[in-house]
Amino acid sequence: MQDHNKRFVERDRNWHPPAYAPGYKTTVARSPQQALVSMQQASTSELTGPDFRHLRMGSHDNDLLLNFRQDPAQGQGLPVGERIIMFGRVVDQFGKPVPHTLVEMWQANAGGRYRHKNDRYLAPLDPNFGGVGRTLTDEQGWYHFRTIKPGPYPWPNDPNSWRPSHIHVSVMGPSISTRLITQMYFEGDPLIPLCPIVHTLKDADAVETMIGRLDMARSKPMDCLAYRFDLVVRGELQTYFENQ
Amino acid sequence: MLRETASQTAGPYVHIGLALAAAGNPTRDEEIWNEMAKPEAEGEHIEVVGTVIDGNGDLVRDAFLEAWQADANGAYQPEYDLKKPFNSFGRTATTFDHGSEWSLKTVKPGQVAHPNGQPMAPHINLAIFARGVNVHLQTRLYFEDEADANAECPVLSRIESPTRRQTLIAKREEIDGKVCYRLDIKLQGEGETVFFDF
């Protein structure tokens, strides 16, 4: 099988957050106590994954300013908040672009309220904001969204825990081995160092991989600011001498 | 070499982003969801269901799962296309409604070869994401009625404890004449599901 000539760089599980991170209380009952079982040799099952080039997307699937408008015919109904472009490149650990891969995102509105029935935070919903986007990277691995900068919100962890502004980001990459869900935080947000979920990471450099950077060059004067968020997925290698 | 972007939990509202219908929100024309096999797909049509349970024995009612499996002939079909009768990829979720079960409508996968040349027993690869799960958990669902293949499977055999192997075996049930397999995923504690690193 051709796929058996591939392998992905091992995931560094000391770089990623551990399953059990008691400062983030929900992990206490949701973390395995047993060791993960290492496959040793990945098979076609792990080395392959879905390709979404034939998924039919709507024209505004990556534009959260327009994809939940209540009354687009009137030219009205834009969401309230800081208009931003969120963009970046998906590359692997060797810097190789990952083209045509699915990038999805979801977020709260400008007030920190999610369009989800379990979110009962008193900040109101925005009738013109849904908070969901998806797109495919282009030939060079670039993706773009247009959205509203989400607000921080309180959550019942410590008596006064607040999430920093963040956008949840999901990327598939070339196989289920590269599958990754993370969160993009915003450069300079003083809530980042206070957050128990950010603190699940032990390494400050790992936190840096989750920070979207203000990019004035990509902003649109008199229209919107831009934040750049590059994603790095596991590197893909060929295994030339397997079983020889 | 660059470092991989760090993982974070999918959080409590993952459904609004990746499981729109389960969140009760409007859906787009095409969504990636749990009907992996249409009625015309080749193979034995099955439903795969289960719950996700935390270390206290309580239901996890906000999990999001992804499935990746071979078709009935043991071939992965990477090209995701809702026009096709079968897709190798699917998504499902548990919510505060519907008994908090996840479900996939699919066909029973065929056998796929391990790189060592041996066939692996039929299986569905599952990834579990949820609030309180910092890096998604990777597991496999095997089938109770494939006992011979399961006994020979080079991946199941990697699990040192035979008792723990059982945590991956879905039980066959028949509901209204339809074949259904159940696998409850236990995140922690007694009967803890085996999770893989690959």
PDB file of N, CA and C in Angstrom, chain A residues 11-13 15-18 24 27-34 36-40 42-43 45-46 48-51 54 56 93 104 106 114-115 117-119 132 134 179 181-183 185 197 209-210 232 234, chain B residues 1-10 13 16-18 25 28 30 32 54-55 60 62 66 68 76 78-80 89 91 96-97 115 120 123 129 131-132 134-136 140 158 164 187-188 192 195-198:
ATOM      1  N   ARG A  11       3.711  13.274  17.546  1.00  0.00           N
ATOM      2  CA  ARG A  11       3.109  14.397  18.276  1.00  0.00           C
ATOM      3  C   ARG A  11       3.817  14.519  19.626  1.00  0.00           C
ATOM      4  N   ASP A  12       4.289  15.715  19.946  1.00  0.00           N
ATOM      5  CA  ASP A  12       4.977  15.951  21.219  1.00  0.00           C
ATOM      6  C   ASP A  12       3.928  16.251  22.287  1.00  0.00           C
ATOM      7  N   ARG A  13       3.631  15.259  23.053  1.00  0.00           N
ATOM      8  CA  ARG A  13       2.546  15.388  24.024  1.00  0.00           C
ATOM      9  C   ARG A  13       2.951  16.144  25.298  1.00  0.00           C
ATOM     10  N   TRP A  15       4.377  19.107  24.718  1.00  0.00           N
ATOM     11  CA  TRP A  15       4.134  20.436  24.126  1.00  0.00           C
ATOM     12  C   TRP A  15       2.646  20.745  24.179  1.00  0.00           C
ATOM     13  N   HIS A  16       1.856  19.771  23.796  1.00  0.00           N
ATOM     14  CA  HIS A  16       0.401  19.904  23.901  1.00  0.00           C
ATOM     15  C   HIS A  16       0.007  19.857  25.378  1.00  0.00           C
ATOM     16  N   PRO A  17      -1.184  20.329  25.699  1.00  0.00           N
ATOM     17  CA  PRO A  17      -1.603  20.246  27.108  1.00  0.00           C
ATOM     18  C   PRO A  17      -1.818  18.792  27.530  1.00  0.00           C
ATOM     19  N   PRO A  18      -1.548  18.472  28.796  1.00  0.00           N
ATOM     20  CA  PRO A  18      -1.839  17.121  29.286  1.00  0.00           C
ATOM     21  C   PRO A  18      -3.356  16.945  29.427  1.00  0.00           C
ATOM     22  N   TYR A  24      -7.982  23.589  35.125  1.00  0.00           N
ATOM     23  CA  TYR A  24      -9.171  23.593  34.255  1.00  0.00           C
ATOM     24  C   TYR A  24     -10.021  22.423  34.740  1.00  0.00           C
ATOM     25  N   THR A  27     -11.378  18.995  33.216  1.00  0.00           N
ATOM     26  CA  THR A  27     -10.455  17.925  32.810  1.00  0.00           C
ATOM     27  C   THR A  27     -10.337  16.841  33.882  1.00  0.00           C
ATOM     28  N   VAL A  28     -10.677  17.180  35.132  1.00  0.00           N
ATOM     29  CA  VAL A  28     -10.434  16.237  36.230  1.00  0.00           C
ATOM     30  C   VAL A  28     -11.208  14.932  36.019  1.00  0.00           C
ATOM     31  N   ALA A  29     -12.451  15.023  35.595  1.00  0.00           N
ATOM     32  CA  ALA A  29     -13.256  13.805  35.392  1.00  0.00           C
ATOM     33  C   ALA A  29     -13.285  13.362  33.919  1.00  0.00           C
ATOM     34  N   ARG A  30     -12.611  14.100  33.064  1.00  0.00           N
ATOM     35  CA  ARG A  30     -12.667  13.770  31.638  1.00  0.00           C
ATOM     36  C   ARG A  30     -11.308  13.398  31.064  1.00  0.00           C
ATOM     37  N   SER A  31     -10.355  13.105  31.925  1.00  0.00           N
ATOM     38  CA  SER A  31      -9.021  12.733  31.452  1.00  0.00           C
ATOM     39  C   SER A  31      -8.783  11.254  31.736  1.00  0.00           C
ATOM     40  N   PRO A  32      -8.294  10.506  30.747  1.00  0.00           N
ATOM     41  CA  PRO A  32      -7.984   9.095  30.992  1.00  0.00           C
ATOM     42  C   PRO A  32      -6.906   8.959  32.061  1.00  0.00           C
ATOM     43  N   GLN A  33      -7.018   7.902  32.857  1.00  0.00           N
ATOM     44  CA  GLN A  33      -5.989   7.615  33.862  1.00  0.00           C
ATOM     45  C   GLN A  33      -4.953   6.630  33.332  1.00  0.00           C
ATOM     46  N   GLN A  34      -5.367   5.836  32.343  1.00  0.00           N
ATOM     47  CA  GLN A  34      -4.461   4.866  31.750  1.00  0.00           C
ATOM     48  C   GLN A  34      -3.586   5.565  30.705  1.00  0.00           C
ATOM     49  N   LEU A  36      -1.892   6.243  27.121  1.00  0.00           N
ATOM     50  CA  LEU A  36      -2.288   6.033  25.727  1.00  0.00           C
ATOM     51  C   LEU A  36      -1.530   4.824  25.192  1.00  0.00           C
ATOM     52  N   VAL A  37      -2.168   4.064  24.313  1.00  0.00           N
ATOM     53  CA  VAL A  37      -1.492   2.922  23.687  1.00  0.00           C
ATOM     54  C   VAL A  37      -0.897   3.402  22.361  1.00  0.00           C
ATOM     55  N   SER A  38       0.427   3.290  22.246  1.00  0.00           N
ATOM     56  CA  SER A  38       1.082   3.757  21.017  1.00  0.00           C
ATOM     57  C   SER A  38       0.932   2.717  19.924  1.00  0.00           C
ATOM     58  N   MET A  39       0.579   3.186  18.745  1.00  0.00           N
ATOM     59  CA  MET A  39       0.411   2.270  17.614  1.00  0.00           C
ATOM     60  C   MET A  39       1.751   1.700  17.142  1.00  0.00           C
ATOM     61  N   GLN A  40       2.830   2.407  17.393  1.00  0.00           N
ATOM     62  CA  GLN A  40       4.177   2.059  16.884  1.00  0.00           C
ATOM     63  C   GLN A  40       4.281   2.241  15.375  1.00  0.00           C
ATOM     64  N   ALA A  42       1.986   3.300  12.148  1.00  0.00           N
ATOM     65  CA  ALA A  42       0.674   3.744  11.682  1.00  0.00           C
ATOM     66  C   ALA A  42       0.281   2.965  10.430  1.00  0.00           C
ATOM     67  N   SER A  43      -0.991   2.704  10.295  1.00  0.00           N
ATOM     68  CA  SER A  43      -1.524   1.982   9.131  1.00  0.00           C
ATOM     69  C   SER A  43      -2.281   2.960   8.236  1.00  0.00           C
ATOM     70  N   SER A  45      -5.242   3.305   8.099  1.00  0.00           N
ATOM     71  CA  SER A  45      -6.323   3.899   8.905  1.00  0.00           C
ATOM     72  C   SER A  45      -5.927   5.250   9.478  1.00  0.00           C
ATOM     73  N   GLU A  46      -4.669   5.384   9.879  1.00  0.00           N
ATOM     74  CA  GLU A  46      -4.221   6.641  10.499  1.00  0.00           C
ATOM     75  C   GLU A  46      -3.585   7.589   9.487  1.00  0.00           C
ATOM     76  N   THR A  48      -4.455   8.196   6.355  1.00  0.00           N
ATOM     77  CA  THR A  48      -5.356   8.797   5.378  1.00  0.00           C
ATOM     78  C   THR A  48      -6.366   9.662   6.116  1.00  0.00           C
ATOM     79  N   GLY A  49      -7.112  10.429   5.348  1.00  0.00           N
ATOM     80  CA  GLY A  49      -8.135  11.295   5.930  1.00  0.00           C
ATOM     81  C   GLY A  49      -8.963  11.902   4.823  1.00  0.00           C
ATOM     82  N   PRO A  50     -10.041  12.585   5.197  1.00  0.00           N
ATOM     83  CA  PRO A  50     -10.973  13.109   4.193  1.00  0.00           C
ATOM     84  C   PRO A  50     -10.435  14.315   3.426  1.00  0.00           C
ATOM     85  N   ASP A  51     -10.870  14.417   2.192  1.00  0.00           N
ATOM     86  CA  ASP A  51     -10.539  15.538   1.306  1.00  0.00           C
ATOM     87  C   ASP A  51     -11.874  16.223   0.979  1.00  0.00           C
ATOM     88  N   HIS A  54     -14.860  18.517  -2.643  1.00  0.00           N
ATOM     89  CA  HIS A  54     -16.180  18.392  -3.267  1.00  0.00           C
ATOM     90  C   HIS A  54     -17.325  18.776  -2.342  1.00  0.00           C
ATOM     91  N   ARG A  56     -19.809  21.204  -1.058  1.00  0.00           N
ATOM     92  CA  ARG A  56     -20.328  22.415  -1.674  1.00  0.00           C
ATOM     93  C   ARG A  56     -20.512  23.474  -0.595  1.00  0.00           C
ATOM     94  N   GLN A  93       5.080  20.863   9.636  1.00  0.00           N
ATOM     95  CA  GLN A  93       6.243  21.201  10.466  1.00  0.00           C
ATOM     96  C   GLN A  93       7.506  21.453   9.655  1.00  0.00           C
ATOM     97  N   GLU A 104     -12.180  25.302   9.792  1.00  0.00           N
ATOM     98  CA  GLU A 104     -13.481  25.712  10.328  1.00  0.00           C
ATOM     99  C   GLU A 104     -13.255  26.539  11.588  1.00  0.00           C
ATOM    100  N   TRP A 106     -15.481  28.782  14.963  1.00  0.00           N
ATOM    101  CA  TRP A 106     -16.713  29.224  15.609  1.00  0.00           C
ATOM    102  C   TRP A 106     -16.341  30.112  16.771  1.00  0.00           C
ATOM    103  N   TYR A 114     -22.516  33.189  22.912  1.00  0.00           N
ATOM    104  CA  TYR A 114     -22.576  32.205  21.829  1.00  0.00           C
ATOM    105  C   TYR A 114     -24.022  31.956  21.409  1.00  0.00           C
ATOM    106  N   ARG A 115     -24.205  31.700  20.152  1.00  0.00           N
ATOM    107  CA  ARG A 115     -25.532  31.311  19.670  1.00  0.00           C
ATOM    108  C   ARG A 115     -25.707  29.808  19.918  1.00  0.00           C
ATOM    109  N   LYS A 117     -28.003  27.203  22.808  1.00  0.00           N
ATOM    110  CA  LYS A 117     -29.051  27.285  23.833  1.00  0.00           C
ATOM    111  C   LYS A 117     -28.518  27.137  25.256  1.00  0.00           C
ATOM    112  N   ASN A 118     -27.371  26.513  25.428  1.00  0.00           N
ATOM    113  CA  ASN A 118     -26.833  26.360  26.783  1.00  0.00           C
ATOM    114  C   ASN A 118     -26.091  27.596  27.280  1.00  0.00           C
ATOM    115  N   ASP A 119     -25.845  28.542  26.380  1.00  0.00           N
ATOM    116  CA  ASP A 119     -25.153  29.761  26.820  1.00  0.00           C
ATOM    117  C   ASP A 119     -26.193  30.743  27.345  1.00  0.00           C
ATOM    118  N   VAL A 132     -20.224  31.192  12.902  1.00  0.00           N
ATOM    119  CA  VAL A 132     -19.685  29.967  12.320  1.00  0.00           C
ATOM    120  C   VAL A 132     -19.082  30.246  10.952  1.00  0.00           C
ATOM    121  N   ARG A 134     -16.393  28.477   7.653  1.00  0.00           N
ATOM    122  CA  ARG A 134     -15.557  27.382   7.122  1.00  0.00           C
ATOM    123  C   ARG A 134     -15.013  27.796   5.763  1.00  0.00           C
ATOM    124  N   ARG A 179      -5.173  15.932  12.316  1.00  0.00           N
ATOM    125  CA  ARG A 179      -6.389  16.587  12.820  1.00  0.00           C
ATOM    126  C   ARG A 179      -6.080  17.384  14.075  1.00  0.00           C
ATOM    127  N   ILE A 181      -7.744  20.654  16.754  1.00  0.00           N
ATOM    128  CA  ILE A 181      -8.638  21.741  17.145  1.00  0.00           C
ATOM    129  C   ILE A 181      -7.888  22.592  18.158  1.00  0.00           C
ATOM    130  N   THR A 182      -7.913  23.896  17.935  1.00  0.00           N
ATOM    131  CA  THR A 182      -7.204  24.801  18.835  1.00  0.00           C
ATOM    132  C   THR A 182      -8.043  26.059  19.017  1.00  0.00           C
ATOM    133  N   GLN A 183      -7.461  27.084  19.605  1.00  0.00           N
ATOM    134  CA  GLN A 183      -8.141  28.364  19.763  1.00  0.00           C
ATOM    135  C   GLN A 183      -7.157  29.459  19.402  1.00  0.00           C
ATOM    136  N   TYR A 185      -6.100  33.177  20.071  1.00  0.00           N
ATOM    137  CA  TYR A 185      -6.234  34.314  20.981  1.00  0.00           C
ATOM    138  C   TYR A 185      -5.715  35.553  20.275  1.00  0.00           C
ATOM    139  N   ILE A 197      -7.549  27.643  30.877  1.00  0.00           N
ATOM    140  CA  ILE A 197      -7.448  26.773  29.688  1.00  0.00           C
ATOM    141  C   ILE A 197      -6.133  27.017  28.961  1.00  0.00           C
ATOM    142  N   THR A 209       2.039  29.846  19.884  1.00  0.00           N
ATOM    143  CA  THR A 209       1.512  29.282  18.624  1.00  0.00           C
ATOM    144  C   THR A 209       0.015  29.532  18.477  1.00  0.00           C
ATOM    145  N   MET A 210      -0.633  29.998  19.542  1.00  0.00           N
ATOM    146  CA  MET A 210      -2.092  30.172  19.496  1.00  0.00           C
ATOM    147  C   MET A 210      -2.503  31.645  19.427  1.00  0.00           C
ATOM    148  N   VAL A 232       0.197  25.247  12.168  1.00  0.00           N
ATOM    149  CA  VAL A 232       1.224  24.249  11.822  1.00  0.00           C
ATOM    150  C   VAL A 232       0.695  22.873  12.199  1.00  0.00           C
ATOM    151  N   ARG A 234       1.207  18.498  11.850  1.00  0.00           N
ATOM    152  CA  ARG A 234       2.330  17.548  11.893  1.00  0.00           C
ATOM    153  C   ARG A 234       2.969  17.368  10.526  1.00  0.00           C
TER     154      ARG A 234
ATOM    155  N   MET B   1      12.820  22.400  12.361  1.00  0.00           N
ATOM    156  CA  MET B   1      11.431  21.948  12.201  1.00  0.00           C
ATOM    157  C   MET B   1      10.497  22.809  13.043  1.00  0.00           C
ATOM    158  N   LEU B   2       9.374  23.225  12.479  1.00  0.00           N
ATOM    159  CA  LEU B   2       8.409  24.019  13.231  1.00  0.00           C
ATOM    160  C   LEU B   2       7.707  23.156  14.267  1.00  0.00           C
ATOM    161  N   ARG B   3       7.227  23.808  15.326  1.00  0.00           N
ATOM    162  CA  ARG B   3       6.435  23.095  16.325  1.00  0.00           C
ATOM    163  C   ARG B   3       4.975  23.109  15.886  1.00  0.00           C
ATOM    164  N   GLU B   4       4.308  22.015  16.165  1.00  0.00           N
ATOM    165  CA  GLU B   4       2.881  21.925  15.841  1.00  0.00           C
ATOM    166  C   GLU B   4       2.106  22.980  16.638  1.00  0.00           C
ATOM    167  N   THR B   5       1.086  23.568  16.041  1.00  0.00           N
ATOM    168  CA  THR B   5       0.206  24.457  16.799  1.00  0.00           C
ATOM    169  C   THR B   5      -0.376  23.657  17.960  1.00  0.00           C
ATOM    170  N   ALA B   6      -0.400  24.288  19.137  1.00  0.00           N
ATOM    171  CA  ALA B   6      -0.865  23.566  20.325  1.00  0.00           C
ATOM    172  C   ALA B   6      -2.371  23.333  20.265  1.00  0.00           C
ATOM    173  N   SER B   7      -2.776  22.205  20.801  1.00  0.00           N
ATOM    174  CA  SER B   7      -4.198  21.858  20.870  1.00  0.00           C
ATOM    175  C   SER B   7      -4.864  22.595  22.031  1.00  0.00           C
ATOM    176  N   GLN B   8      -6.143  22.871  21.879  1.00  0.00           N
ATOM    177  CA  GLN B   8      -6.967  23.341  22.985  1.00  0.00           C
ATOM    178  C   GLN B   8      -8.294  22.591  22.936  1.00  0.00           C
ATOM    179  N   THR B   9      -8.966  22.563  24.064  1.00  0.00           N
ATOM    180  CA  THR B   9     -10.282  21.930  24.118  1.00  0.00           C
ATOM    181  C   THR B   9     -11.219  22.546  23.080  1.00  0.00           C
ATOM    182  N   ALA B  10     -12.133  21.725  22.581  1.00  0.00           N
ATOM    183  CA  ALA B  10     -13.165  22.234  21.665  1.00  0.00           C
ATOM    184  C   ALA B  10     -14.218  23.033  22.430  1.00  0.00           C
ATOM    185  N   TYR B  13     -19.234  24.721  23.325  1.00  0.00           N
ATOM    186  CA  TYR B  13     -20.109  25.133  22.222  1.00  0.00           C
ATOM    187  C   TYR B  13     -19.601  24.654  20.872  1.00  0.00           C
ATOM    188  N   ILE B  16     -21.952  24.473  17.769  1.00  0.00           N
ATOM    189  CA  ILE B  16     -22.372  25.573  16.871  1.00  0.00           C
ATOM    190  C   ILE B  16     -21.444  25.661  15.671  1.00  0.00           C
ATOM    191  N   GLY B  17     -20.216  25.192  15.831  1.00  0.00           N
ATOM    192  CA  GLY B  17     -19.259  25.282  14.734  1.00  0.00           C
ATOM    193  C   GLY B  17     -19.211  24.047  13.863  1.00  0.00           C
ATOM    194  N   LEU B  18     -19.314  22.868  14.502  1.00  0.00           N
ATOM    195  CA  LEU B  18     -19.039  21.620  13.780  1.00  0.00           C
ATOM    196  C   LEU B  18     -20.226  20.673  13.737  1.00  0.00           C
ATOM    197  N   ASN B  25     -29.224  25.006  15.481  1.00  0.00           N
ATOM    198  CA  ASN B  25     -29.043  26.220  14.698  1.00  0.00           C
ATOM    199  C   ASN B  25     -29.307  25.943  13.222  1.00  0.00           C
ATOM    200  N   ARG B  28     -26.285  24.864   6.813  1.00  0.00           N
ATOM    201  CA  ARG B  28     -25.940  25.309   5.472  1.00  0.00           C
ATOM    202  C   ARG B  28     -26.412  24.255   4.466  1.00  0.00           C
ATOM    203  N   GLU B  30     -24.827  22.180   2.593  1.00  0.00           N
ATOM    204  CA  GLU B  30     -24.165  20.901   2.796  1.00  0.00           C
ATOM    205  C   GLU B  30     -23.429  20.915   4.125  1.00  0.00           C
ATOM    206  N   ILE B  32     -21.357  18.331   7.073  1.00  0.00           N
ATOM    207  CA  ILE B  32     -20.661  17.060   7.297  1.00  0.00           C
ATOM    208  C   ILE B  32     -21.309  16.445   8.528  1.00  0.00           C
ATOM    209  N   ASP B  54     -18.124  10.119  31.806  1.00  0.00           N
ATOM    210  CA  ASP B  54     -16.941  10.688  32.468  1.00  0.00           C
ATOM    211  C   ASP B  54     -16.504   9.836  33.663  1.00  0.00           C
ATOM    212  N   GLY B  55     -15.514  10.291  34.385  1.00  0.00           N
ATOM    213  CA  GLY B  55     -14.927   9.532  35.488  1.00  0.00           C
ATOM    214  C   GLY B  55     -15.851   9.338  36.684  1.00  0.00           C
ATOM    215  N   VAL B  60     -21.527  12.428  29.367  1.00  0.00           N
ATOM    216  CA  VAL B  60     -20.939  13.630  28.766  1.00  0.00           C
ATOM    217  C   VAL B  60     -21.907  14.062  27.673  1.00  0.00           C
ATOM    218  N   ASP B  62     -21.954  16.908  25.900  1.00  0.00           N
ATOM    219  CA  ASP B  62     -21.502  17.956  24.988  1.00  0.00           C
ATOM    220  C   ASP B  62     -20.277  17.492  24.206  1.00  0.00           C
ATOM    221  N   GLU B  66     -15.709  12.350  15.632  1.00  0.00           N
ATOM    222  CA  GLU B  66     -15.465  12.168  14.205  1.00  0.00           C
ATOM    223  C   GLU B  66     -15.109  10.710  13.928  1.00  0.00           C
ATOM    224  N   TRP B  68     -13.871   7.775  10.967  1.00  0.00           N
ATOM    225  CA  TRP B  68     -13.126   7.554   9.725  1.00  0.00           C
ATOM    226  C   TRP B  68     -13.035   6.047   9.527  1.00  0.00           C
ATOM    227  N   TYR B  76     -10.534   2.918   1.940  1.00  0.00           N
ATOM    228  CA  TYR B  76     -10.883   4.268   2.396  1.00  0.00           C
ATOM    229  C   TYR B  76     -11.268   5.106   1.185  1.00  0.00           C
ATOM    230  N   PRO B  78     -11.332   8.778   0.471  1.00  0.00           N
ATOM    231  CA  PRO B  78     -11.002  10.095   1.016  1.00  0.00           C
ATOM    232  C   PRO B  78     -11.847  11.236   0.454  1.00  0.00           C
ATOM    233  N   GLU B  79     -12.293  11.110  -0.787  1.00  0.00           N
ATOM    234  CA  GLU B  79     -12.991  12.230  -1.416  1.00  0.00           C
ATOM    235  C   GLU B  79     -14.384  12.380  -0.819  1.00  0.00           C
ATOM    236  N   TYR B  80     -14.544  13.379   0.039  1.00  0.00           N
ATOM    237  CA  TYR B  80     -15.832  13.586   0.697  1.00  0.00           C
ATOM    238  C   TYR B  80     -16.778  14.258  -0.281  1.00  0.00           C
ATOM    239  N   PHE B  89     -15.874   9.439   5.968  1.00  0.00           N
ATOM    240  CA  PHE B  89     -15.805  10.366   7.098  1.00  0.00           C
ATOM    241  C   PHE B  89     -17.206  10.729   7.570  1.00  0.00           C
ATOM    242  N   ARG B  91     -19.442  12.707  11.165  1.00  0.00           N
ATOM    243  CA  ARG B  91     -19.404  13.392  12.450  1.00  0.00           C
ATOM    244  C   ARG B  91     -20.683  13.111  13.217  1.00  0.00           C
ATOM    245  N   PHE B  96     -27.661  17.599  25.054  1.00  0.00           N
ATOM    246  CA  PHE B  96     -28.553  17.519  26.211  1.00  0.00           C
ATOM    247  C   PHE B  96     -29.929  16.953  25.814  1.00  0.00           C
ATOM    248  N   ASP B  97     -30.140  16.724  24.520  1.00  0.00           N
ATOM    249  CA  ASP B  97     -31.386  16.102  24.058  1.00  0.00           C
ATOM    250  C   ASP B  97     -31.092  14.662  23.657  1.00  0.00           C
ATOM    251  N   PRO B 115       0.500  -2.416   7.947  1.00  0.00           N
ATOM    252  CA  PRO B 115       1.768  -2.408   7.193  1.00  0.00           C
ATOM    253  C   PRO B 115       2.588  -3.695   7.375  1.00  0.00           C
ATOM    254  N   MET B 120      -6.088  -6.087   9.546  1.00  0.00           N
ATOM    255  CA  MET B 120      -6.643  -5.596  10.811  1.00  0.00           C
ATOM    256  C   MET B 120      -8.122  -5.973  10.830  1.00  0.00           C
ATOM    257  N   HIS B 123     -12.874  -2.086  11.652  1.00  0.00           N
ATOM    258  CA  HIS B 123     -12.914  -1.090  12.729  1.00  0.00           C
ATOM    259  C   HIS B 123     -13.295   0.269  12.191  1.00  0.00           C
ATOM    260  N   PHE B 129     -13.855  14.783  20.964  1.00  0.00           N
ATOM    261  CA  PHE B 129     -13.549  16.160  21.352  1.00  0.00           C
ATOM    262  C   PHE B 129     -14.633  16.596  22.340  1.00  0.00           C
ATOM    263  N   ARG B 131     -15.524  19.667  25.827  1.00  0.00           N
ATOM    264  CA  ARG B 131     -15.120  20.495  26.961  1.00  0.00           C
ATOM    265  C   ARG B 131     -14.380  19.600  27.949  1.00  0.00           C
ATOM    266  N   GLY B 132     -13.267  20.058  28.485  1.00  0.00           N
ATOM    267  CA  GLY B 132     -12.521  19.248  29.444  1.00  0.00           C
ATOM    268  C   GLY B 132     -11.586  18.235  28.811  1.00  0.00           C
ATOM    269  N   ASN B 134      -8.421  18.256  26.506  1.00  0.00           N
ATOM    270  CA  ASN B 134      -7.469  19.240  25.976  1.00  0.00           C
ATOM    271  C   ASN B 134      -6.934  18.873  24.602  1.00  0.00           C
ATOM    272  N   VAL B 135      -6.660  17.595  24.417  1.00  0.00           N
ATOM    273  CA  VAL B 135      -6.253  17.081  23.098  1.00  0.00           C
ATOM    274  C   VAL B 135      -7.232  15.956  22.793  1.00  0.00           C
ATOM    275  N   HIS B 136      -7.797  15.949  21.603  1.00  0.00           N
ATOM    276  CA  HIS B 136      -8.830  14.947  21.298  1.00  0.00           C
ATOM    277  C   HIS B 136      -8.310  13.532  21.543  1.00  0.00           C
ATOM    278  N   ARG B 140     -10.660   3.294  18.615  1.00  0.00           N
ATOM    279  CA  ARG B 140     -11.205   2.485  17.534  1.00  0.00           C
ATOM    280  C   ARG B 140     -12.398   1.722  18.054  1.00  0.00           C
ATOM    281  N   ARG B 158      -1.734  -5.070  20.313  1.00  0.00           N
ATOM    282  CA  ARG B 158      -0.772  -4.162  20.944  1.00  0.00           C
ATOM    283  C   ARG B 158      -1.214  -3.750  22.345  1.00  0.00           C
ATOM    284  N   ARG B 164      -8.641  -4.781  28.780  1.00  0.00           N
ATOM    285  CA  ARG B 164      -8.809  -3.453  28.193  1.00  0.00           C
ATOM    286  C   ARG B 164      -9.191  -3.531  26.713  1.00  0.00           C
ATOM    287  N   LEU B 187     -14.361   7.764  29.531  1.00  0.00           N
ATOM    288  CA  LEU B 187     -13.170   8.610  29.470  1.00  0.00           C
ATOM    289  C   LEU B 187     -12.185   8.296  30.593  1.00  0.00           C
ATOM    290  N   GLN B 188     -12.676   7.765  31.692  1.00  0.00           N
ATOM    291  CA  GLN B 188     -11.820   7.636  32.877  1.00  0.00           C
ATOM    292  C   GLN B 188     -12.367   6.601  33.855  1.00  0.00           C
ATOM    293  N   GLU B 192     -12.286   2.037  31.627  1.00  0.00           N
ATOM    294  CA  GLU B 192     -11.810   3.145  30.795  1.00  0.00           C
ATOM    295  C   GLU B 192     -11.461   2.653  29.380  1.00  0.00           C
ATOM    296  N   PHE B 195      -7.347   4.508  24.576  1.00  0.00           N
ATOM    297  CA  PHE B 195      -7.094   5.590  23.635  1.00  0.00           C
ATOM    298  C   PHE B 195      -5.681   5.436  23.081  1.00  0.00           C
ATOM    299  N   PHE B 196      -5.542   5.778  21.810  1.00  0.00           N
ATOM    300  CA  PHE B 196      -4.288   5.522  21.104  1.00  0.00           C
ATOM    301  C   PHE B 196      -3.484   6.793  20.868  1.00  0.00           C
ATOM    302  N   ASP B 197      -2.204   6.596  20.716  1.00  0.00           N
ATOM    303  CA  ASP B 197      -1.308   7.641  20.224  1.00  0.00           C
ATOM    304  C   ASP B 197      -0.764   7.128  18.903  1.00  0.00           C
ATOM    305  N   PHE B 198      -0.879   7.962  17.847  1.00  0.00           N
ATOM    306  CA  PHE B 198      -0.316   7.545  16.555  1.00  0.00           C
ATOM    307  C   PHE B 198       0.158   8.733  15.777  1.00  0.00           C
TER     308      PHE B 198
END
